[in-house]
Amino acid sequence: MLTGPPLTRFRKKLLTWFAESRRDLPWRRTKDPYRIWLSEIMLQQTRVAAVLPYYERFLEHFPDVRTLANAPEEEVLRLWAGLGYYSRARNLQKAARQIVADHHSRFPDARERALRLAGIGEYTAAAILSIAYKKKLAVLDGNVARVLARLTALRGDLRSNGKWQELQAMADRLMAPAAPGDWNEAMMELGATVCTPRSPQCLICPVAESCQARKLGLVDSIPEKRKKRAAIEVRLAALVLVDAGNHTLLLSPSRHTLKSGAGHHVAGLLSRLWHFPTVAVVRDAERELLSHVRRGVFPALPSRAKFLSLSPVRHTVTHRQITVQPFRFDVDPLPDLPGAKKLPLRDLGSVPISNLTRKVANAALPERRDRSHSPDRTAILNF
Ligand code: SF4
């Protein structure tokens, strides 16, 4: 482990490299804790390029913590729609309300208080407090852990309890105390752009001379590959009702969720957002969907109705591989159902929907349907 002048040189090299090479990102042009907090939450498990348009749009609607705290949850989710992991948005607003109620509308500058906010863990607290308030807290996430493990040639499973603590202690010791925010950002930037999981660019690395993995020829084997969790296959069936004006029906997040025999919670898979009538399939998608819709959504649907079967939609959420069998049913007029909304099939953006629901809607568009299916199974019914 570096100490004395080599440590001073190491810090200087990394900070100089960061000052010269850092990407110009909107959340790096501010010290406003609200904006830094928002960026840290959006960047969890999400690429920078995907976050950029969401970040700007979100701030246009909610420029400060009070506006966010006072907004309807549905509006917050609508602006998050497509970014995924919606509990982040729900927690963000919950924390905004905590900050308004308990912290005079200002993100707290003490670690213990920050950790009491919804959705804030050790990493996020350290990132926000070091960047916004210059608190001496070193961040440790997957990127930083990989850099540290390579610098010190640390082997084994980095996520095991003892190793993670060892890495946190290393991160704390290495941090430049005069510039904790820049230091943390520099470590994260190095992991994201140079010391990447595959093919790290050691030839242009600013700290290559201090790197043990490079010296020992172990760059490709550190960190140790983790065993992939086996994917869980989930089958769903969804019903897209369409009227003559190409409007469809979505159900509110609180309505019509079922537990399948396999125990998959449909509401969770649909991110608790607006959705098509959906059922978890055990055997026969069409029969089970029909029975669900007649029992739980609208009983007036004729029992002998035939749905138009559309191309299956595939979607992955963490370790779940979801296949949805969508069915289209043309019906004019659409039935009036409590807790449901009639929306143009081509433009569902006025309510929050998940990417999965968007894919199902796209599969039911006339041009998509005509390419792969014969329309002869569509029935027109009057309610
Ligand atoms: Fe990572 Fe290579 Fe730099 Fe070592 S020399 S820190 S392995 S990029």
Tab-separated table of C-alpha atoms in Angstrom, residues 5-383:
chain	number	residue	atom	x	y	z
A	5	PRO	CA	6.043	10.522	-1.271
A	6	PRO	CA	4.781	7.702	-3.600
A	7	LEU	CA	1.267	8.270	-2.218
A	8	THR	CA	1.572	12.035	-2.738
A	9	ARG	CA	2.747	11.422	-6.316
A	10	PHE	CA	-0.077	8.956	-6.939
A	11	ARG	CA	-2.721	11.454	-5.762
A	12	LYS	CA	-1.232	14.256	-7.806
A	13	LYS	CA	-1.140	12.159	-10.984
A	14	LEU	CA	-4.716	11.028	-10.662
A	15	LEU	CA	-6.079	14.500	-9.849
A	16	THR	CA	-4.081	16.126	-12.673
A	17	TRP	CA	-5.326	13.518	-15.128
A	18	PHE	CA	-8.908	14.079	-13.955
A	19	ALA	CA	-8.632	17.859	-14.275
A	20	GLU	CA	-7.401	17.448	-17.864
A	21	SER	CA	-9.490	14.504	-19.081
A	22	ARG	CA	-12.784	14.579	-17.233
A	23	ARG	CA	-15.942	14.341	-19.283
A	24	ASP	CA	-17.977	17.514	-19.264
A	25	LEU	CA	-21.217	16.329	-17.645
A	26	PRO	CA	-24.019	18.632	-16.433
A	27	TRP	CA	-23.839	17.430	-12.830
A	28	ARG	CA	-20.135	18.291	-12.779
A	29	ARG	CA	-20.896	21.946	-13.415
A	30	THR	CA	-22.617	22.380	-10.062
A	31	LYS	CA	-22.104	21.934	-6.343
A	32	ASP	CA	-25.848	22.006	-5.666
A	33	PRO	CA	-26.437	18.912	-3.507
A	34	TYR	CA	-29.918	18.418	-4.991
A	35	ARG	CA	-28.524	18.153	-8.519
A	36	ILE	CA	-25.628	15.936	-7.470
A	37	TRP	CA	-28.008	13.706	-5.522
A	38	LEU	CA	-30.336	13.408	-8.538
A	39	SER	CA	-27.437	12.456	-10.825
A	40	GLU	CA	-26.136	9.842	-8.387
A	41	ILE	CA	-29.560	8.190	-8.149
A	42	MET	CA	-30.137	8.247	-11.909
A	43	LEU	CA	-26.664	6.827	-12.595
A	44	GLN	CA	-27.253	3.737	-10.426
A	45	GLN	CA	-27.113	0.770	-12.827
A	46	THR	CA	-27.666	3.141	-15.751
A	47	ARG	CA	-25.279	4.441	-18.427
A	48	VAL	CA	-24.341	8.141	-18.589
A	49	ALA	CA	-25.699	8.501	-22.143
A	50	ALA	CA	-29.099	7.147	-21.069
A	51	VAL	CA	-29.237	9.437	-18.033
A	52	LEU	CA	-28.413	12.743	-19.769
A	53	PRO	CA	-31.825	13.542	-21.360
A	54	TYR	CA	-33.707	12.355	-18.267
A	55	TYR	CA	-31.582	14.490	-15.971
A	56	GLU	CA	-32.199	17.678	-17.950
A	57	ARG	CA	-35.932	17.039	-18.349
A	58	PHE	CA	-36.386	16.131	-14.686
A	59	LEU	CA	-34.710	19.352	-13.569
A	60	GLU	CA	-36.849	21.438	-15.903
A	61	HIS	CA	-39.918	20.092	-14.096
A	62	PHE	CA	-38.469	19.836	-10.596
A	63	PRO	CA	-35.692	22.452	-10.270
A	64	ASP	CA	-35.369	22.067	-6.494
A	65	VAL	CA	-36.144	19.750	-3.647
A	66	ARG	CA	-39.391	21.531	-2.704
A	67	THR	CA	-40.890	21.238	-6.180
A	68	LEU	CA	-40.052	17.544	-6.182
A	69	ALA	CA	-41.501	17.013	-2.708
A	70	ASN	CA	-44.772	18.730	-3.640
A	71	ALA	CA	-45.273	17.045	-7.027
A	72	PRO	CA	-47.819	14.245	-7.562
A	73	GLU	CA	-46.009	10.877	-7.533
A	74	GLU	CA	-47.497	10.045	-10.911
A	75	GLU	CA	-45.802	13.078	-12.481
A	76	VAL	CA	-42.433	12.054	-10.993
A	77	LEU	CA	-42.847	8.526	-12.374
A	78	ARG	CA	-43.913	9.851	-15.780
A	79	LEU	CA	-40.645	11.770	-16.071
A	80	TRP	CA	-38.729	8.675	-14.962
A	81	ALA	CA	-40.580	6.350	-17.362
A	82	GLY	CA	-38.099	4.406	-19.504
A	83	LEU	CA	-35.153	4.798	-17.123
A	84	GLY	CA	-36.111	1.671	-15.160
A	85	TYR	CA	-35.766	0.690	-11.493
A	86	TYR	CA	-38.707	2.841	-10.488
A	87	SER	CA	-38.162	2.388	-6.768
A	88	ARG	CA	-35.360	4.923	-7.282
A	89	ALA	CA	-37.877	7.590	-8.317
A	90	ARG	CA	-40.269	6.704	-5.503
A	91	ASN	CA	-37.479	6.841	-2.920
A	92	LEU	CA	-36.145	10.075	-4.397
A	93	GLN	CA	-39.459	11.781	-3.800
A	94	LYS	CA	-39.838	10.201	-0.371
A	95	ALA	CA	-36.389	11.538	0.581
A	96	ALA	CA	-37.284	14.967	-0.851
A	97	ARG	CA	-40.284	15.038	1.499
A	98	GLN	CA	-38.052	14.008	4.427
A	99	ILE	CA	-35.602	16.800	3.542
A	100	VAL	CA	-38.361	19.418	3.385
A	101	ALA	CA	-39.907	18.216	6.657
A	102	ASP	CA	-36.754	17.606	8.696
A	103	HIS	CA	-33.832	19.467	7.102
A	104	HIS	CA	-35.143	22.902	6.044
A	105	SER	CA	-35.246	21.759	2.390
A	106	ARG	CA	-31.490	21.260	2.264
A	107	PHE	CA	-29.767	17.908	1.746
A	108	PRO	CA	-28.175	17.123	5.156
A	109	ASP	CA	-24.399	17.428	5.325
A	110	ALA	CA	-23.861	14.729	7.986
A	111	ARG	CA	-23.394	11.109	6.916
A	112	GLU	CA	-25.680	9.643	9.611
A	113	ARG	CA	-28.548	11.953	8.643
A	114	ALA	CA	-28.059	11.353	4.954
A	115	LEU	CA	-28.180	7.590	5.560
A	116	ARG	CA	-31.641	7.958	7.154
A	117	LEU	CA	-33.081	9.257	3.876
A	118	ALA	CA	-34.956	6.873	1.582
A	119	GLY	CA	-32.749	5.370	-1.116
A	120	ILE	CA	-29.439	6.634	0.333
A	121	GLY	CA	-26.779	4.032	1.110
A	122	GLU	CA	-23.107	4.349	2.017
A	123	TYR	CA	-21.915	4.883	-1.545
A	124	THR	CA	-24.490	7.543	-2.438
A	125	ALA	CA	-24.027	9.400	0.866
A	126	ALA	CA	-20.236	9.498	0.381
A	127	ALA	CA	-20.552	10.683	-3.233
A	128	ILE	CA	-23.020	13.505	-2.472
A	129	LEU	CA	-21.361	14.721	0.734
A	130	SER	CA	-17.832	14.682	-0.689
A	131	ILE	CA	-18.778	16.493	-3.905
A	132	ALA	CA	-21.282	18.992	-2.514
A	133	TYR	CA	-19.838	19.598	0.976
A	134	LYS	CA	-16.187	18.432	0.694
A	135	LYS	CA	-16.703	15.813	3.415
A	136	LYS	CA	-13.821	13.362	3.693
A	137	LEU	CA	-15.753	10.245	2.728
A	138	ALA	CA	-14.326	7.873	0.135
A	139	VAL	CA	-16.741	6.180	-2.275
A	140	LEU	CA	-16.646	2.478	-2.957
A	141	ASP	CA	-18.723	0.945	-5.723
A	142	GLY	CA	-18.027	-1.765	-8.286
A	143	ASN	CA	-15.929	0.538	-10.494
A	144	VAL	CA	-13.776	1.850	-7.663
A	145	ALA	CA	-13.393	-1.627	-6.160
A	146	ARG	CA	-12.073	-2.942	-9.471
A	147	VAL	CA	-9.491	-0.130	-9.716
A	148	LEU	CA	-8.334	-0.658	-6.123
A	149	ALA	CA	-8.141	-4.427	-6.527
A	150	ARG	CA	-5.964	-4.051	-9.616
A	151	LEU	CA	-3.766	-1.377	-8.049
A	152	THR	CA	-3.028	-3.683	-5.126
A	153	ALA	CA	-3.373	-7.051	-6.938
A	154	LEU	CA	-6.091	-8.063	-4.496
A	155	ARG	CA	-7.511	-11.471	-5.431
A	156	GLY	CA	-10.697	-13.292	-4.490
A	157	ASP	CA	-14.354	-12.290	-4.491
A	158	LEU	CA	-14.385	-8.519	-3.913
A	159	ARG	CA	-17.984	-8.594	-2.714
A	160	SER	CA	-17.274	-10.969	0.135
A	161	ASN	CA	-17.615	-9.229	3.463
A	162	GLY	CA	-13.995	-9.100	4.558
A	163	LYS	CA	-12.723	-8.047	1.120
A	164	TRP	CA	-15.227	-5.203	0.779
A	165	GLN	CA	-14.171	-3.832	4.171
A	166	GLU	CA	-10.538	-4.108	3.153
A	167	LEU	CA	-11.303	-2.180	-0.044
A	168	GLN	CA	-13.184	0.523	1.886
A	169	ALA	CA	-10.184	0.929	4.196
A	170	MET	CA	-7.918	1.232	1.131
A	171	ALA	CA	-10.230	3.811	-0.453
A	172	ASP	CA	-10.205	5.841	2.796
A	173	ARG	CA	-6.406	5.749	3.045
A	174	LEU	CA	-5.763	6.715	-0.581
A	175	MET	CA	-8.235	9.622	-0.725
A	176	ALA	CA	-6.734	13.086	-1.165
A	177	PRO	CA	-8.022	14.870	1.975
A	178	ALA	CA	-7.790	18.345	0.446
A	179	ALA	CA	-10.095	17.459	-2.466
A	180	PRO	CA	-12.376	14.567	-1.507
A	181	GLY	CA	-15.056	15.335	-4.131
A	182	ASP	CA	-12.580	15.572	-7.019
A	183	TRP	CA	-10.806	12.508	-5.711
A	184	ASN	CA	-13.941	10.397	-5.661
A	185	GLU	CA	-14.956	11.580	-9.097
A	186	ALA	CA	-11.447	10.875	-10.405
A	187	MET	CA	-11.514	7.294	-9.083
A	188	MET	CA	-14.938	6.718	-10.597
A	189	GLU	CA	-13.879	8.283	-13.889
A	190	LEU	CA	-10.753	6.115	-14.039
A	191	GLY	CA	-12.885	2.994	-13.528
A	192	ALA	CA	-15.478	4.095	-16.084
A	193	THR	CA	-13.160	5.208	-18.882
A	194	VAL	CA	-9.652	3.660	-18.465
A	195	CYS	CA	-9.592	0.801	-15.959
A	196	THR	CA	-12.683	-0.801	-17.492
A	197	PRO	CA	-13.862	-4.363	-16.734
A	198	ARG	CA	-12.681	-5.681	-20.114
A	199	SER	CA	-9.576	-4.438	-21.962
A	200	PRO	CA	-8.362	-1.762	-19.525
A	201	GLN	CA	-6.186	0.842	-21.233
A	202	CYS	CA	-3.051	0.463	-19.142
A	203	LEU	CA	-0.920	2.249	-21.758
A	204	ILE	CA	-2.665	5.560	-21.106
A	205	CYS	CA	-3.414	4.995	-17.422
A	206	PRO	CA	-2.190	7.906	-15.256
A	207	VAL	CA	-1.387	5.622	-12.315
A	208	ALA	CA	0.108	2.669	-14.225
A	209	GLU	CA	3.446	2.972	-12.424
A	210	SER	CA	1.723	2.214	-9.097
A	211	CYS	CA	-0.317	-0.716	-10.392
A	212	GLN	CA	0.570	-4.144	-8.975
A	213	ALA	CA	-1.748	-6.110	-11.268
A	214	ARG	CA	0.009	-4.607	-14.275
A	215	LYS	CA	3.456	-5.384	-12.861
A	216	LEU	CA	2.467	-8.976	-12.118
A	217	GLY	CA	0.614	-9.562	-15.404
A	218	LEU	CA	-2.682	-10.115	-13.546
A	219	VAL	CA	-4.804	-7.390	-15.115
A	220	ASP	CA	-7.070	-9.874	-16.921
A	221	SER	CA	-7.662	-12.051	-13.874
A	222	ILE	CA	-8.455	-9.289	-11.355
A	223	PRO	CA	-11.154	-8.922	-10.258
A	224	GLU	CA	-12.128	-12.584	-10.141
A	225	LYS	CA	-15.152	-13.296	-12.350
A	226	ARG	CA	-18.315	-13.727	-10.314
A	227	LYS	CA	-20.647	-16.604	-11.023
A	228	LYS	CA	-23.676	-15.329	-12.907
A	229	ARG	CA	-26.968	-15.781	-11.154
A	230	ALA	CA	-29.183	-18.114	-13.195
A	231	ALA	CA	-31.856	-16.178	-15.078
A	232	ILE	CA	-35.455	-16.720	-14.026
A	233	GLU	CA	-37.794	-17.159	-16.982
A	234	VAL	CA	-41.167	-15.449	-16.601
A	235	ARG	CA	-44.104	-15.802	-19.003
A	236	LEU	CA	-46.825	-13.182	-19.143
A	237	ALA	CA	-49.781	-12.536	-21.436
A	238	ALA	CA	-51.170	-9.040	-22.019
A	239	LEU	CA	-54.355	-7.808	-23.666
A	240	VAL	CA	-54.306	-4.726	-25.899
A	241	LEU	CA	-57.853	-3.517	-26.514
A	242	VAL	CA	-58.063	-1.158	-29.504
A	243	ASP	CA	-61.040	0.881	-30.711
A	244	ALA	CA	-61.763	2.194	-34.212
A	245	GLY	CA	-59.856	5.426	-33.443
A	246	ASN	CA	-56.759	3.452	-32.356
A	247	HIS	CA	-57.209	4.218	-28.680
A	248	THR	CA	-56.365	1.608	-26.097
A	249	LEU	CA	-57.044	0.962	-22.433
A	250	LEU	CA	-54.441	1.011	-19.652
A	251	LEU	CA	-55.084	0.012	-16.053
A	252	SER	CA	-53.910	2.115	-13.145
A	253	PRO	CA	-50.906	0.881	-11.103
A	254	SER	CA	-53.121	-0.097	-8.200
A	255	ARG	CA	-55.471	-2.335	-10.177
A	256	HIS	CA	-55.641	-5.922	-11.264
A	257	THR	CA	-52.505	-7.621	-10.172
A	258	LEU	CA	-52.311	-11.332	-9.748
A	259	LYS	CA	-49.949	-13.835	-8.274
A	260	SER	CA	-49.263	-16.677	-10.628
A	261	GLY	CA	-48.810	-20.276	-9.580
A	262	ALA	CA	-45.061	-19.755	-9.970
A	263	GLY	CA	-45.172	-16.866	-7.488
A	264	HIS	CA	-44.144	-14.058	-9.829
A	265	HIS	CA	-45.810	-10.859	-8.846
A	266	VAL	CA	-47.162	-9.270	-11.981
A	267	ALA	CA	-47.421	-5.781	-10.478
A	268	GLY	CA	-43.726	-5.796	-9.599
A	269	LEU	CA	-42.775	-6.963	-13.092
A	270	LEU	CA	-44.785	-4.084	-14.522
A	271	SER	CA	-42.952	-1.694	-12.167
A	272	ARG	CA	-46.247	-0.646	-10.503
A	273	LEU	CA	-46.990	1.709	-13.376
A	274	TRP	CA	-49.887	1.992	-15.853
A	275	HIS	CA	-50.192	-1.263	-17.787
A	276	PHE	CA	-52.267	-3.432	-20.084
A	277	PRO	CA	-54.392	-6.143	-18.455
A	278	THR	CA	-51.721	-8.757	-17.792
A	279	VAL	CA	-51.540	-12.209	-16.315
A	280	ALA	CA	-48.680	-14.525	-15.388
A	281	VAL	CA	-48.990	-17.608	-17.571
A	282	VAL	CA	-48.727	-21.105	-16.204
A	283	ARG	CA	-49.792	-23.141	-19.277
A	284	ASP	CA	-52.128	-21.625	-21.856
A	285	ALA	CA	-51.602	-17.891	-22.412
A	286	GLU	CA	-54.858	-17.177	-24.268
A	287	ARG	CA	-57.133	-19.154	-21.961
A	288	GLU	CA	-55.569	-17.812	-18.767
A	289	LEU	CA	-55.622	-14.220	-20.033
A	290	LEU	CA	-59.254	-14.507	-21.102
A	291	SER	CA	-60.246	-15.915	-17.758
A	292	HIS	CA	-58.300	-13.177	-15.893
A	293	VAL	CA	-59.814	-10.398	-17.977
A	294	ARG	CA	-63.369	-11.692	-17.572
A	295	ARG	CA	-62.944	-12.276	-13.864
A	296	GLY	CA	-60.904	-9.280	-12.791
A	297	VAL	CA	-61.015	-6.561	-15.467
A	298	PHE	CA	-64.337	-6.572	-17.316
A	299	PRO	CA	-66.820	-9.372	-17.104
A	300	ALA	CA	-68.661	-8.282	-20.287
A	301	LEU	CA	-65.955	-9.776	-22.503
A	302	PRO	CA	-67.604	-12.707	-24.313
A	303	SER	CA	-66.275	-16.047	-23.197
A	304	ARG	CA	-65.832	-17.217	-26.803
A	305	ALA	CA	-63.817	-14.130	-27.820
A	306	LYS	CA	-60.786	-14.802	-29.983
A	307	PHE	CA	-57.770	-12.599	-29.562
A	308	LEU	CA	-55.293	-11.755	-32.302
A	309	SER	CA	-51.989	-13.270	-31.231
A	310	LEU	CA	-49.046	-10.862	-31.776
A	311	SER	CA	-45.291	-11.372	-31.867
A	312	PRO	CA	-43.923	-12.150	-28.379
A	313	VAL	CA	-42.100	-9.346	-26.591
A	314	ARG	CA	-38.919	-10.054	-24.645
A	315	HIS	CA	-37.582	-7.944	-21.812
A	316	THR	CA	-34.897	-8.396	-19.158
A	317	VAL	CA	-35.033	-6.903	-15.679
A	318	THR	CA	-31.935	-7.737	-13.608
A	319	HIS	CA	-31.980	-11.557	-13.468
A	320	ARG	CA	-35.509	-12.014	-14.846
A	321	GLN	CA	-36.054	-12.820	-18.508
A	322	ILE	CA	-39.624	-11.904	-19.276
A	323	THR	CA	-41.525	-13.056	-22.354
A	324	VAL	CA	-44.894	-11.424	-22.905
A	325	GLN	CA	-47.404	-12.886	-25.325
A	326	PRO	CA	-49.506	-9.886	-26.381
A	327	PHE	CA	-53.002	-10.310	-27.760
A	328	ARG	CA	-54.884	-7.580	-29.578
A	329	PHE	CA	-58.632	-7.353	-29.405
A	330	ASP	CA	-60.476	-4.791	-31.535
A	331	VAL	CA	-63.521	-3.491	-29.742
A	332	ASP	CA	-65.604	-0.380	-30.343
A	333	PRO	CA	-66.306	1.455	-28.140
A	334	LEU	CA	-63.743	0.609	-25.458
A	335	PRO	CA	-65.463	-0.389	-22.228
A	336	ASP	CA	-65.684	2.184	-19.417
A	337	LEU	CA	-63.790	0.794	-16.457
A	338	PRO	CA	-63.070	2.417	-13.118
A	339	GLY	CA	-59.364	3.096	-12.652
A	340	ALA	CA	-58.595	2.736	-16.377
A	341	LYS	CA	-57.583	5.336	-18.963
A	342	LYS	CA	-58.242	5.501	-22.692
A	343	LEU	CA	-55.152	6.668	-24.527
A	344	PRO	CA	-53.890	6.773	-28.117
A	345	LEU	CA	-52.051	3.492	-28.750
A	346	ARG	CA	-49.247	5.422	-30.454
A	347	ASP	CA	-48.782	7.896	-27.637
A	348	LEU	CA	-49.051	6.564	-24.092
A	349	GLY	CA	-46.633	9.169	-22.715
A	350	SER	CA	-49.204	11.119	-20.695
A	351	VAL	CA	-49.044	8.451	-17.946
A	352	PRO	CA	-46.002	6.628	-16.514
A	353	ILE	CA	-45.410	3.290	-18.250
A	354	SER	CA	-42.494	0.870	-18.220
A	355	ASN	CA	-40.395	-0.044	-21.246
A	356	LEU	CA	-42.098	-3.425	-21.187
A	357	THR	CA	-45.545	-1.818	-21.635
A	358	ARG	CA	-44.154	0.376	-24.400
A	359	LYS	CA	-42.852	-2.708	-26.235
A	360	VAL	CA	-46.246	-4.412	-25.931
A	361	ALA	CA	-47.964	-1.297	-27.331
A	362	ASN	CA	-45.515	-1.213	-30.243
A	363	ALA	CA	-46.196	-4.872	-31.026
A	364	ALA	CA	-49.900	-4.059	-31.396
A	365	LEU	CA	-49.450	-1.157	-33.839
A	366	PRO	CA	-51.112	-1.898	-37.192
A	367	GLU	CA	-47.894	-1.729	-39.253
A	368	ARG	CA	-46.112	-4.180	-36.926
A	369	ARG	CA	-49.077	-6.514	-36.906
A	370	ASP	CA	-49.541	-6.575	-40.668
A	371	ARG	CA	-45.945	-7.619	-41.216
A	372	SER	CA	-46.174	-10.834	-39.258
A	373	HIS	CA	-49.796	-11.831	-38.764
A	374	SER	CA	-52.955	-12.410	-40.648
A	375	PRO	CA	-55.789	-10.202	-39.347
A	376	ASP	CA	-58.380	-12.934	-39.763
A	377	ARG	CA	-58.505	-13.814	-36.062
A	378	THR	CA	-59.604	-10.338	-34.982
A	379	ALA	CA	-63.171	-10.168	-33.703
A	380	ILE	CA	-65.184	-6.936	-33.491
A	381	LEU	CA	-67.542	-6.832	-30.547
A	382	ASN	CA	-69.898	-4.191	-29.201
A	383	PHE	CA	-70.176	-3.606	-25.466
